[in-house]
Tab-separated table of C-alpha atoms in Angstrom:
chain	number	residue	atom	x	y	z
A	13	MET	CA	0.000	0.000	0.000
A	14	LEU	CA	2.830	2.423	0.829
A	15	VAL	CA	4.443	1.869	-2.577
A	16	LEU	CA	1.140	2.380	-4.336
A	17	GLY	CA	0.572	5.627	-2.357
A	18	VAL	CA	3.953	7.019	-3.390
A	19	ILE	CA	3.359	6.100	-7.045
A	20	PHE	CA	-0.085	7.744	-6.831
A	21	VAL	CA	1.369	10.998	-5.501
A	22	MET	CA	4.098	11.032	-8.186
A	23	LEU	CA	1.561	10.492	-10.956
A	24	LEU	CA	-0.720	13.154	-9.501
A	25	THR	CA	2.094	15.701	-9.365
A	26	ALA	CA	3.213	14.971	-12.934
A	27	ALA	CA	-0.337	15.112	-14.281
A	28	ALA	CA	-1.299	18.361	-12.532
A	29	PRO	CA	0.989	21.221	-13.606
A	30	HIS	CA	-1.100	23.650	-11.536
A	31	PHE	CA	0.539	22.339	-8.341
A	32	HIS	CA	3.441	24.425	-6.990
A	33	PRO	CA	6.843	22.673	-7.259
A	34	GLY	CA	8.080	21.399	-3.918
A	35	CYS	CA	4.668	21.100	-2.266
A	36	LEU	CA	1.140	19.999	-3.023
A	37	VAL	CA	-0.582	23.362	-3.304
A	38	ALA	CA	-2.617	24.480	-6.276
A	39	GLU	CA	-1.594	27.755	-7.914
A	40	GLY	CA	-3.509	30.645	-6.400
A	41	GLU	CA	-4.249	28.787	-3.145
A	42	GLY	CA	-2.576	29.621	0.157
A	43	GLU	CA	-2.840	26.280	2.027
A	44	SER	CA	-1.877	22.646	1.383
A	45	ASP	CA	-4.651	20.407	0.134
A	46	PRO	CA	-5.547	18.229	3.188
A	47	ARG	CA	-6.725	15.435	0.905
A	48	ILE	CA	-3.337	14.994	-0.724
A	49	PRO	CA	-0.359	13.898	1.384
A	50	GLY	CA	2.822	15.717	0.549
A	51	LEU	CA	5.570	18.055	1.712
A	52	PRO	CA	4.680	21.339	3.431
A	53	CYS	CA	4.615	24.285	1.073
A	54	LEU	CA	7.859	26.260	0.719
A	55	PRO	CA	7.731	30.054	0.403
A	56	THR	CA	8.235	31.351	-3.093
A	57	PRO	CA	11.645	33.064	-3.262
A	58	PRO	CA	11.589	36.749	-4.271
A	59	PRO	CA	12.660	37.521	-7.830
A	60	ALA	CA	16.365	38.154	-8.333
A	61	PRO	CA	17.168	41.891	-8.475
A	62	ASP	CA	17.977	43.382	-11.833
A	63	PRO	CA	21.741	44.240	-11.840
A	64	ALA	CA	20.941	47.322	-13.904
A	65	GLU	CA	18.753	48.662	-11.076
A	66	GLU	CA	21.250	48.096	-8.266
A	67	PRO	CA	22.863	51.366	-7.046
A	68	THR	CA	26.527	51.670	-7.786
A	69	PRO	CA	28.512	52.006	-4.532
A	70	PRO	CA	30.763	55.084	-4.324
A	71	GLU	CA	34.353	54.449	-5.206
A	72	LYS	CA	36.762	54.531	-2.311
A	73	GLY	CA	39.937	56.579	-2.197
A	74	LEU	CA	38.679	59.369	-4.436
A	75	VAL	CA	40.577	62.601	-3.838
A	76	GLN	CA	38.580	65.797	-3.703
A	77	GLN	CA	39.288	68.133	-6.560
A	78	GLY	CA	38.453	71.691	-7.460
A	79	PRO	CA	39.294	75.053	-5.874
A	80	VAL	CA	39.130	75.968	-2.185
A	81	ARG	CA	38.474	79.262	-0.434
A	82	LEU	CA	41.222	81.076	1.480
A	83	GLU	CA	40.147	84.007	3.662
A	84	ILE	CA	42.748	86.391	5.120
A	85	PHE	CA	42.102	88.942	7.897
A	86	ASN	CA	44.957	91.442	8.186
A	87	ALA	CA	44.755	93.296	11.512
A	88	SER	CA	48.385	94.439	11.281
A	89	GLU	CA	49.551	97.969	10.523
A	90	LEU	CA	51.391	96.892	7.359
A	91	PRO	CA	50.323	95.222	4.090
A	92	PHE	CA	50.437	91.419	3.998
A	93	SER	CA	51.587	89.413	0.992
A	94	LEU	CA	51.525	85.660	0.397
A	95	TRP	CA	53.113	83.881	-2.547
A	96	LEU	CA	51.962	80.287	-3.183
A	97	ASP	CA	53.576	77.806	-5.565
A	98	GLY	CA	51.983	74.380	-6.080
A	99	PRO	CA	49.032	73.161	-8.186
A	100	GLY	CA	48.809	76.812	-9.195
A	101	VAL	CA	50.826	79.976	-8.627
A	102	HIS	CA	49.027	82.615	-6.573
A	103	VAL	CA	50.193	86.026	-5.347
A	104	LEU	CA	47.831	87.305	-2.648
A	105	ASN	CA	47.962	90.818	-1.184
A	106	VAL	CA	45.842	92.162	1.668
A	107	PRO	CA	46.088	95.841	2.745
A	108	SER	CA	46.386	96.777	6.407
A	109	GLY	CA	43.150	96.502	8.384
A	110	GLU	CA	41.260	94.703	5.611
A	111	SER	CA	40.149	91.188	4.720
A	112	ARG	CA	40.109	89.383	1.400
A	113	VAL	CA	38.639	86.119	0.124
A	114	PHE	CA	40.628	84.220	-2.506
A	115	VAL	CA	39.833	81.076	-4.490
A	116	VAL	CA	42.925	78.926	-5.056
A	117	SER	CA	43.670	75.477	-6.451
A	118	ARG	CA	43.427	72.625	-3.949
A	119	GLY	CA	46.658	70.871	-2.901
A	120	ALA	CA	50.111	71.247	-1.327
A	121	TYR	CA	52.109	74.473	-1.684
A	122	THR	CA	55.403	76.039	-0.796
A	123	PHE	CA	54.873	79.591	0.386
A	124	GLU	CA	56.676	82.832	1.108
A	125	MET	CA	54.945	85.512	3.137
A	126	THR	CA	55.735	89.022	4.320
A	127	LEU	CA	54.120	90.147	7.559
A	128	CYS	CA	55.032	93.148	9.709
A	129	GLY	CA	58.156	93.578	7.605
A	130	ALA	CA	59.336	90.011	8.312
A	131	SER	CA	59.638	87.286	5.684
A	132	ALA	CA	58.977	83.592	6.213
A	133	GLN	CA	58.905	80.501	3.999
A	134	GLY	CA	57.523	77.024	4.415
A	135	GLU	CA	54.912	74.537	3.238
A	136	MET	CA	51.143	74.357	3.648
A	137	ARG	CA	48.267	72.197	2.439
A	138	LEU	CA	45.006	73.742	1.287
A	139	GLU	CA	42.434	70.939	1.178
A	140	LYS	CA	39.427	72.804	2.627
A	141	MET	CA	38.265	76.326	3.435
A	142	THR	CA	41.049	78.059	5.397
A	143	THR	CA	41.152	81.312	7.364
A	144	LEU	CA	44.315	83.251	8.244
A	145	SER	CA	44.009	85.873	10.992
A	146	LEU	CA	46.970	88.241	11.363
A	147	LYS	CA	47.421	90.166	14.619
A	148	PRO	CA	48.745	93.739	14.936
A	149	CYS	CA	52.492	94.259	14.616
A	150	SER	CA	52.516	96.718	17.515
A	151	SER	CA	51.884	93.894	19.979
A	152	GLU	CA	55.501	92.807	19.529
A	153	LYS	CA	58.775	94.669	19.205
A	154	LEU	CA	60.398	93.974	15.836
A	155	VAL	CA	64.145	93.766	15.276
A	156	GLU	CA	66.317	93.158	12.248
A	157	ILE	CA	68.630	90.144	12.327
A	158	SER	CA	70.955	88.569	9.779
A	159	ILE	CA	71.618	84.921	8.970
A	160	GLU	CA	74.950	84.203	7.306
A	161	ASN	CA	75.234	80.952	5.348
A	162	THR	CA	78.826	79.965	4.531
A	163	THR	CA	77.927	76.464	3.255
A	164	GLN	CA	77.638	75.309	-0.353
A	165	SER	CA	73.860	74.820	-0.324
A	166	THR	CA	70.697	76.663	0.663
A	167	VAL	CA	69.899	76.352	4.367
A	168	TRP	CA	66.427	76.385	5.915
A	169	VAL	CA	66.277	77.583	9.527
A	170	ALA	CA	63.279	76.858	11.755
A	171	LEU	CA	62.791	79.338	14.619
A	172	SER	CA	60.438	78.706	17.537
A	173	GLY	CA	59.766	81.481	20.036
A	174	PRO	CA	57.670	84.660	20.005
A	175	GLU	CA	56.803	83.578	16.467
A	176	ASN	CA	57.301	80.291	14.621
A	177	LEU	CA	59.234	81.023	11.443
A	178	ILE	CA	60.975	79.108	8.668
A	179	LEU	CA	63.685	81.174	6.973
A	180	SER	CA	65.856	80.264	3.994
A	181	VAL	CA	69.311	81.589	3.109
A	182	PRO	CA	71.000	80.763	-0.233
A	183	ALA	CA	74.464	79.205	-0.296
A	184	GLY	CA	77.328	81.592	0.487
A	185	MET	CA	75.054	84.531	1.251
A	186	SER	CA	73.901	86.655	4.181
A	187	LYS	CA	70.236	87.609	4.420
A	188	SER	CA	68.421	90.045	6.722
A	189	PHE	CA	65.036	89.424	8.329
A	190	THR	CA	62.735	91.513	10.512
A	191	ILE	CA	61.255	89.341	13.253
A	192	PRO	CA	59.731	89.800	16.736
A	193	ARG	CA	62.374	90.348	19.398
A	194	GLY	CA	62.906	87.558	21.912
A	195	ASP	CA	64.554	84.224	22.594
A	196	TYR	CA	64.212	81.468	20.006
A	197	SER	CA	65.184	77.844	19.710
A	198	PHE	CA	66.364	77.009	16.218
A	199	SER	CA	67.142	73.977	14.077
A	200	ALA	CA	68.752	73.745	10.658
A	201	PHE	CA	69.944	70.966	8.353
A	202	LEU	CA	73.341	71.693	6.827
A	203	CYS	CA	76.353	69.665	5.732
A	204	LYS	CA	74.249	66.461	6.064
A	205	GLU	CA	73.729	67.086	9.779
A	206	TRP	CA	71.112	68.672	11.997
A	207	MET	CA	72.176	71.698	14.012
A	208	ALA	CA	70.129	72.992	16.943
A	209	GLY	CA	70.549	75.663	19.573
A	210	MET	CA	69.261	78.921	21.005
A	211	PHE	CA	69.235	82.334	19.355
A	212	GLU	CA	68.584	85.668	21.036
A	213	ALA	CA	66.894	87.972	18.538
A	214	ARG	CA	68.137	91.493	19.223
A	215	SER	CA	68.717	94.394	16.885
A	216	HIS	CA	71.419	93.638	14.269
A	217	ARG	CA	72.192	90.229	15.796
A	218	VAL	CA	73.869	87.783	13.351
A	219	MET	CA	73.405	84.008	13.182
A	220	GLU	CA	76.354	82.310	11.475
A	221	LEU	CA	75.812	78.929	9.837
A	222	SER	CA	78.810	76.864	8.773
A	223	CYS	CA	79.815	73.219	8.539
A	224	PRO	CA	81.252	71.739	11.757
């Protein structure tokens, strides 16, 4: 009897295409037919998504491009100038007591600036909106110093004190700078070695740089 029942179910399934594959449920009906023994009905899987409709994930590692805004507030008594060299070359000037908004190319720059009669050089990155606020010169006493470079290559000197400055002096030359008076620690790379020490910025003081 068991064999005959199995054969009967197989013949019934083959002869009735309106039954859902995998269970004995007629198309359009929500429950198994209690008169027909068989497997419980399996849920119909959802249709596979169309690849053309799937959203494309954003690519990783994309670098932002386009210009950025640089705003400069000059509260000093003297004009301010900033020269930028990088993805683009920009010469920015801001009169005393005024502010300016500039649009520059995004990226890394070397710069040279003149503020309160003092010059400084270095590097900066402009990747987003940046604001520079310059304080009055009268808040600090300014003095003129000289840096004498007797080596065979340009020397960059980093000063840390009343102001943080990076100054460059070409090979075999002496260059004058106007900086806030005070005591500074300095470091410089020359003759394949680092040199560090203290420098007292007073009027007409000279820093001599030479190979050990």
